[in-house]
XYZ file of N, CA and C in Angstrom:
441
model
N -65.746 43.211 -3.840
C -64.966 42.460 -4.739
C -65.742 41.733 -5.659
N -65.676 41.788 -6.977
C -66.501 41.189 -7.949
C -66.197 39.727 -7.966
N -67.276 38.960 -8.440
C -66.949 37.468 -8.566
C -65.690 37.065 -9.288
N -65.387 37.963 -10.262
C -64.198 37.442 -11.007
C -62.905 37.409 -10.131
N -63.002 37.933 -8.873
C -61.762 37.908 -8.087
C -61.796 36.865 -7.097
N -62.769 35.863 -7.251
C -62.840 34.718 -6.417
C -61.550 33.804 -6.605
N -60.837 33.403 -5.662
C -59.722 32.529 -5.887
C -60.049 31.156 -6.528
N -59.222 30.875 -7.464
C -59.473 29.617 -8.212
C -58.575 28.478 -7.733
N -59.164 27.359 -7.546
C -58.402 26.196 -7.010
C -58.610 25.055 -8.024
N -57.502 24.503 -8.544
C -57.564 23.350 -9.426
C -56.459 22.490 -9.125
N -56.107 21.533 -9.918
C -55.058 20.490 -9.705
C -53.728 21.170 -9.746
N -53.543 22.292 -10.431
C -52.301 22.981 -10.555
C -51.989 24.075 -9.558
N -53.006 24.452 -8.802
C -52.895 25.587 -7.892
C -52.134 25.114 -6.612
N -51.286 26.084 -6.120
C -50.659 25.782 -4.884
C -51.700 26.106 -3.738
N -51.885 25.007 -3.001
C -53.078 25.105 -2.057
C -52.815 26.136 -0.914
N -51.621 26.223 -0.412
C -51.322 27.247 0.710
C -51.561 28.613 0.196
N -51.177 28.949 -0.990
C -51.337 30.210 -1.601
C -52.892 30.455 -1.823
N -53.540 29.398 -2.313
C -55.046 29.568 -2.445
C -55.676 29.845 -1.093
N -55.329 29.230 -0.039
C -55.911 29.491 1.310
C -55.612 31.032 1.698
N -54.512 31.527 1.413
C -54.212 32.917 1.798
C -55.144 33.769 1.023
N -55.291 33.465 -0.290
C -56.117 34.346 -1.129
C -57.538 34.222 -0.694
N -58.074 33.091 -0.221
C -59.376 33.044 0.344
C -59.592 33.878 1.472
N -58.588 33.894 2.413
C -58.704 34.707 3.609
C -58.808 36.142 3.242
N -58.098 36.546 2.257
C -58.128 38.013 1.804
C -59.519 38.205 1.152
N -59.916 37.365 0.272
C -61.218 37.446 -0.455
C -62.317 37.516 0.515
N -62.336 36.808 1.658
C -63.366 36.802 2.530
C -63.630 38.134 3.223
N -62.519 38.942 3.320
C -62.500 40.301 3.888
C -63.157 41.200 3.017
N -62.893 41.069 1.708
C -63.343 42.169 0.784
C -64.560 41.697 -0.084
N -65.033 40.598 0.074
C -66.212 40.084 -0.810
C -67.577 40.670 -0.316
N -68.381 40.824 -1.258
C -69.768 41.323 -0.848
C -70.677 40.082 -0.570
N -70.233 38.850 -0.935
C -70.875 37.626 -0.624
C -71.088 37.438 0.771
N -72.233 36.983 1.202
C -72.545 36.784 2.560
C -71.752 35.521 3.013
N -71.523 35.286 4.328
C -70.803 34.111 4.739
C -71.490 32.846 4.325
N -72.810 32.828 4.187
C -73.635 31.668 3.793
C -73.419 31.371 2.296
N -72.968 32.367 1.487
C -72.815 32.164 0.055
C -71.334 31.918 -0.327
N -70.412 32.142 0.519
C -68.982 32.092 0.182
C -68.470 30.720 -0.195
N -68.889 29.722 0.442
C -68.467 28.348 0.102
C -68.758 27.962 -1.257
N -70.094 28.219 -1.535
C -70.583 27.856 -2.881
C -69.841 28.526 -4.039
N -69.559 29.851 -3.836
C -68.835 30.597 -4.771
C -67.480 30.149 -5.035
N -66.850 29.679 -3.910
C -65.460 29.117 -4.022
C -65.551 27.788 -4.838
N -66.477 27.035 -4.539
C -66.572 25.623 -5.203
C -66.906 25.811 -6.735
N -67.686 26.796 -7.142
C -67.870 27.056 -8.521
C -66.795 27.579 -9.239
N -65.607 27.923 -8.401
C -64.479 28.417 -9.072
C -63.324 27.397 -8.909
N -63.726 26.143 -8.671
C -62.796 25.043 -8.594
C -62.976 24.009 -9.876
N -61.963 23.292 -9.996
C -61.997 22.170 -11.113
C -61.215 21.050 -10.601
N -61.379 19.954 -11.236
C -60.445 18.860 -10.946
C -60.709 18.184 -9.565
N -59.810 17.659 -8.916
C -59.821 16.967 -7.671
C -60.492 17.855 -6.604
N -60.105 19.058 -6.391
C -60.591 19.939 -5.393
C -62.116 20.096 -5.502
N -62.608 20.273 -6.715
C -64.074 20.315 -6.884
C -64.790 19.078 -6.655
N -64.230 17.952 -6.985
C -64.806 16.611 -6.780
C -64.934 16.414 -5.306
N -63.973 16.737 -4.458
C -64.014 16.594 -2.995
C -65.023 17.616 -2.443
N -65.039 18.793 -2.875
C -65.944 19.791 -2.335
C -67.376 19.603 -2.606
N -67.655 19.039 -3.816
C -69.126 18.875 -4.177
C -69.717 17.714 -3.318
N -68.975 16.852 -2.784
C -69.464 15.756 -2.056
C -69.707 16.133 -0.625
N -69.425 17.402 -0.193
C -69.863 17.816 1.144
C -71.305 18.094 1.283
N -71.916 17.935 2.346
C -73.283 18.254 2.622
C -73.652 19.726 2.198
N -74.531 19.914 1.385
C -75.016 21.248 0.874
C -75.366 22.146 2.117
N -76.189 21.577 2.932
C -76.650 22.385 4.115
C -75.441 22.919 4.976
N -74.400 22.138 5.077
C -73.197 22.519 5.844
C -72.450 23.675 5.085
N -72.364 23.577 3.739
C -71.760 24.571 3.024
C -72.444 25.978 3.059
N -73.746 25.858 3.159
C -74.605 27.107 3.282
C -74.646 27.682 4.702
N -73.921 27.102 5.665
C -73.897 27.795 7.006
C -72.927 28.958 7.075
N -72.883 29.701 8.109
C -72.016 30.838 8.144
C -70.442 30.370 8.200
N -70.269 29.183 8.789
C -68.882 28.678 8.752
C -68.714 27.685 7.662
N -69.456 27.787 6.568
C -69.287 26.939 5.404
C -67.864 26.876 4.798
N -67.240 28.038 4.724
C -65.943 28.116 4.098
C -64.882 27.373 5.085
N -65.122 27.499 6.331
C -64.184 26.720 7.358
C -64.417 25.202 7.112
N -65.536 24.792 6.958
C -65.927 23.353 6.779
C -65.273 22.949 5.393
N -65.482 23.756 4.421
C -64.801 23.532 3.110
C -63.313 23.374 3.228
N -62.656 24.310 3.794
C -61.177 24.275 3.912
C -60.724 23.031 4.791
N -61.451 22.744 5.788
C -61.108 21.556 6.612
C -61.124 20.360 5.855
N -62.087 20.152 4.982
C -62.190 18.956 4.000
C -61.035 18.990 3.074
N -60.681 20.164 2.468
C -59.701 20.270 1.473
C -58.274 19.994 2.164
N -58.139 20.450 3.361
C -56.979 20.234 4.190
C -56.668 18.732 4.234
N -57.544 17.978 4.294
C -57.384 16.510 4.358
C -56.719 15.982 2.999
N -57.233 16.625 1.884
C -56.654 16.360 0.649
C -55.214 16.869 0.393
N -55.009 18.070 0.848
C -53.771 18.847 0.483
C -52.724 18.705 1.638
N -53.087 18.794 2.862
C -52.114 18.840 3.960
C -51.206 17.558 4.010
N -51.798 16.466 3.494
C -50.957 15.223 3.452
C -49.648 15.388 2.707
N -49.741 16.240 1.637
C -48.562 16.412 0.764
C -48.033 17.823 0.683
N -47.439 18.282 1.799
C -46.858 19.539 1.827
C -45.578 19.586 0.955
N -44.969 18.338 0.651
C -43.859 18.285 -0.121
C -44.118 18.799 -1.499
N -45.312 18.572 -2.088
C -45.595 19.061 -3.383
C -45.565 20.603 -3.413
N -46.038 21.225 -2.327
C -45.999 22.760 -2.269
C -44.532 23.248 -2.260
N -43.792 22.593 -1.494
C -42.372 22.736 -1.316
C -41.577 22.609 -2.693
N -41.913 21.630 -3.400
C -41.255 21.329 -4.677
C -41.630 22.402 -5.647
N -42.850 22.824 -5.625
C -43.303 23.865 -6.584
C -42.692 25.248 -6.239
N -42.486 25.515 -5.076
C -41.871 26.707 -4.624
C -40.422 26.741 -4.901
N -39.699 25.631 -4.785
C -38.348 25.477 -5.169
C -38.143 25.699 -6.659
N -39.036 25.073 -7.461
C -39.015 25.193 -8.871
C -39.310 26.690 -9.284
N -40.268 27.319 -8.593
C -40.525 28.713 -8.956
C -39.380 29.635 -8.660
N -38.653 29.292 -7.542
C -37.527 30.123 -7.098
C -36.376 29.933 -8.010
N -35.996 28.673 -8.274
C -34.810 28.326 -9.043
C -34.988 28.664 -10.550
N -36.189 28.632 -11.094
C -36.387 28.823 -12.460
C -36.526 30.446 -12.675
N -36.698 31.161 -11.678
C -36.880 32.689 -11.825
C -35.704 33.315 -12.387
N -35.815 34.105 -13.383
C -34.697 34.749 -14.019
C -35.122 36.241 -14.329
N -34.346 37.104 -14.129
C -34.552 38.525 -14.503
C -34.663 38.620 -16.022
N -35.738 39.297 -16.448
C -35.896 39.428 -17.924
C -35.715 40.955 -18.214
N -36.813 41.673 -18.279
C -36.754 43.115 -18.679
C -36.978 44.010 -17.499
N -37.377 43.479 -16.254
C -37.572 44.377 -15.110
C -36.355 44.918 -14.624
N -36.524 46.102 -13.973
C -35.273 46.736 -13.287
C -34.858 45.886 -12.243
N -33.586 46.181 -11.746
C -32.875 45.354 -10.882
C -33.643 45.337 -9.482
N -34.196 46.527 -9.059
C -34.945 46.534 -7.768
C -36.138 45.615 -7.748
N -36.906 45.665 -8.849
C -38.121 44.761 -8.978
C -37.714 43.397 -8.996
N -36.603 43.014 -9.642
C -36.148 41.778 -9.684
C -35.747 41.193 -8.301
N -34.990 42.003 -7.535
C -34.575 41.663 -6.249
C -35.800 41.451 -5.297
N -36.785 42.292 -5.386
C -37.918 42.170 -4.535
C -38.697 40.777 -4.852
N -38.873 40.465 -6.185
C -39.440 39.247 -6.569
C -38.578 38.035 -6.107
N -37.263 38.135 -6.222
C -36.474 36.996 -5.735
C -36.522 36.864 -4.244
N -36.637 37.896 -3.506
C -36.817 37.791 -2.070
C -38.157 37.164 -1.718
N -39.208 37.639 -2.449
C -40.514 37.119 -2.144
C -40.604 35.608 -2.377
N -40.017 35.137 -3.452
C -39.959 33.710 -3.819
C -39.199 32.949 -2.812
N -38.040 33.418 -2.285
C -37.230 32.799 -1.230
C -38.036 32.817 0.091
N -38.684 33.917 0.363
C -39.481 33.899 1.639
C -40.553 32.818 1.565
N -41.155 32.559 0.438
C -42.060 31.569 0.420
C -41.520 30.157 0.697
N -40.343 29.934 0.186
C -39.632 28.680 0.434
C -39.315 28.497 1.985
N -38.918 29.532 2.541
C -38.561 29.449 3.971
C -39.753 29.175 4.780
N -40.889 29.867 4.452
C -42.084 29.606 5.215
C -42.504 28.128 4.969
N -42.401 27.590 3.875
C -42.788 26.150 3.684
C -41.850 25.237 4.450
N -40.638 25.693 4.775
C -39.703 24.890 5.592
C -39.703 25.293 7.110
N -40.846 25.803 7.511
C -40.998 26.308 8.948
C -39.768 27.148 9.359
N -39.574 28.109 8.469
C -38.588 29.226 8.843
C -37.126 28.732 8.803
N -36.899 27.612 8.102
C -35.541 27.032 8.008
C -34.892 27.487 6.609
N -33.765 28.011 6.618
C -33.216 28.439 5.314
C -32.907 27.206 4.467
N -33.004 27.422 3.203
C -32.708 26.297 2.222
C -31.202 26.486 1.765
N -30.735 27.724 1.603
C -29.422 27.920 1.113
C -28.644 28.836 2.177
N -27.411 28.632 2.285
C -26.602 29.626 3.189
C -26.462 30.901 2.388
N -25.975 31.965 3.013
C -25.910 33.218 2.501
C -25.061 33.350 1.228
N -23.940 32.597 1.172
C -23.101 32.683 0.037
C -23.827 32.066 -1.309
N -24.376 31.004 -1.134
C -25.057 30.383 -2.180
C -26.192 31.257 -2.624
N -26.989 31.778 -1.681
C -28.022 32.688 -1.977
C -27.623 33.903 -2.825
N -26.468 34.488 -2.374
C -25.940 35.682 -3.104
C -25.450 35.257 -4.534
N -24.852 33.990 -4.569
C -24.586 33.495 -5.981
C -25.812 33.437 -6.934
N -26.846 32.853 -6.310
C -28.167 32.662 -7.137
C -28.691 34.017 -7.434
N -28.637 34.902 -6.529
C -29.134 36.331 -6.862
C -28.542 36.955 -8.032
N -27.244 36.831 -8.050
C -26.481 37.369 -9.206
C -26.525 36.662 -10.377
N -26.532 35.246 -10.283
C -26.537 34.385 -11.499
C -27.941 34.540 -12.153
N -28.957 34.580 -11.374
C -30.324 34.661 -12.021
C -30.714 35.996 -12.454
N -29.893 37.087 -12.187
C -30.157 38.371 -12.601
C -29.804 38.651 -14.018
N -29.222 37.629 -14.797
C -28.859 37.824 -16.152
C -28.105 39.071 -16.435
N -27.128 39.360 -15.595
C -26.331 40.529 -15.760
C -25.264 40.204 -16.834
N -24.808 41.209 -17.528
C -23.770 41.135 -18.514
C -22.448 40.861 -17.860
N -21.469 40.381 -18.644
C -20.085 40.182 -18.090
C -19.611 41.449 -17.527
N -19.743 42.570 -18.283
C -19.276 43.879 -17.909
C -19.820 44.233 -16.544
N -21.155 44.054 -16.339
C -21.771 44.472 -15.158
C -21.313 43.646 -13.902
N -21.011 42.339 -14.187
C -20.549 41.518 -13.117
C -19.193 41.901 -12.529
N -18.454 42.559 -13.326
C -17.031 42.979 -12.914
C -17.046 43.866 -11.911
């Protein structure tokens, strides 16, 4: 994986998504475990980078440097899982079908809703009737199609 594929973390990034991308990146990167934490930090900005830069450099350069980096960032982000939930709700509720075909729209709708459920510890946010209404409403179907 080239360096351009290193997950980016900044003040706007959803932290839980970033952590998943890091796990995937670690599998495919050519960077050695001792290099990975530094590469991640150099692709950060804002508060995450401020926190990360203050970690002892020798710890970041160890084989488990990424684990230590994530443990420190967890302290910053895990306190406020509500922020991730609010972002996921906003992403789900503001999603509207534009030009994509209906199958692609439904897959993306389901993916965004699954993210919400995972953030709520597998507890549904909407009952099935409301979810079906949202699916149809956000599909931007014509009046003729809705009949």
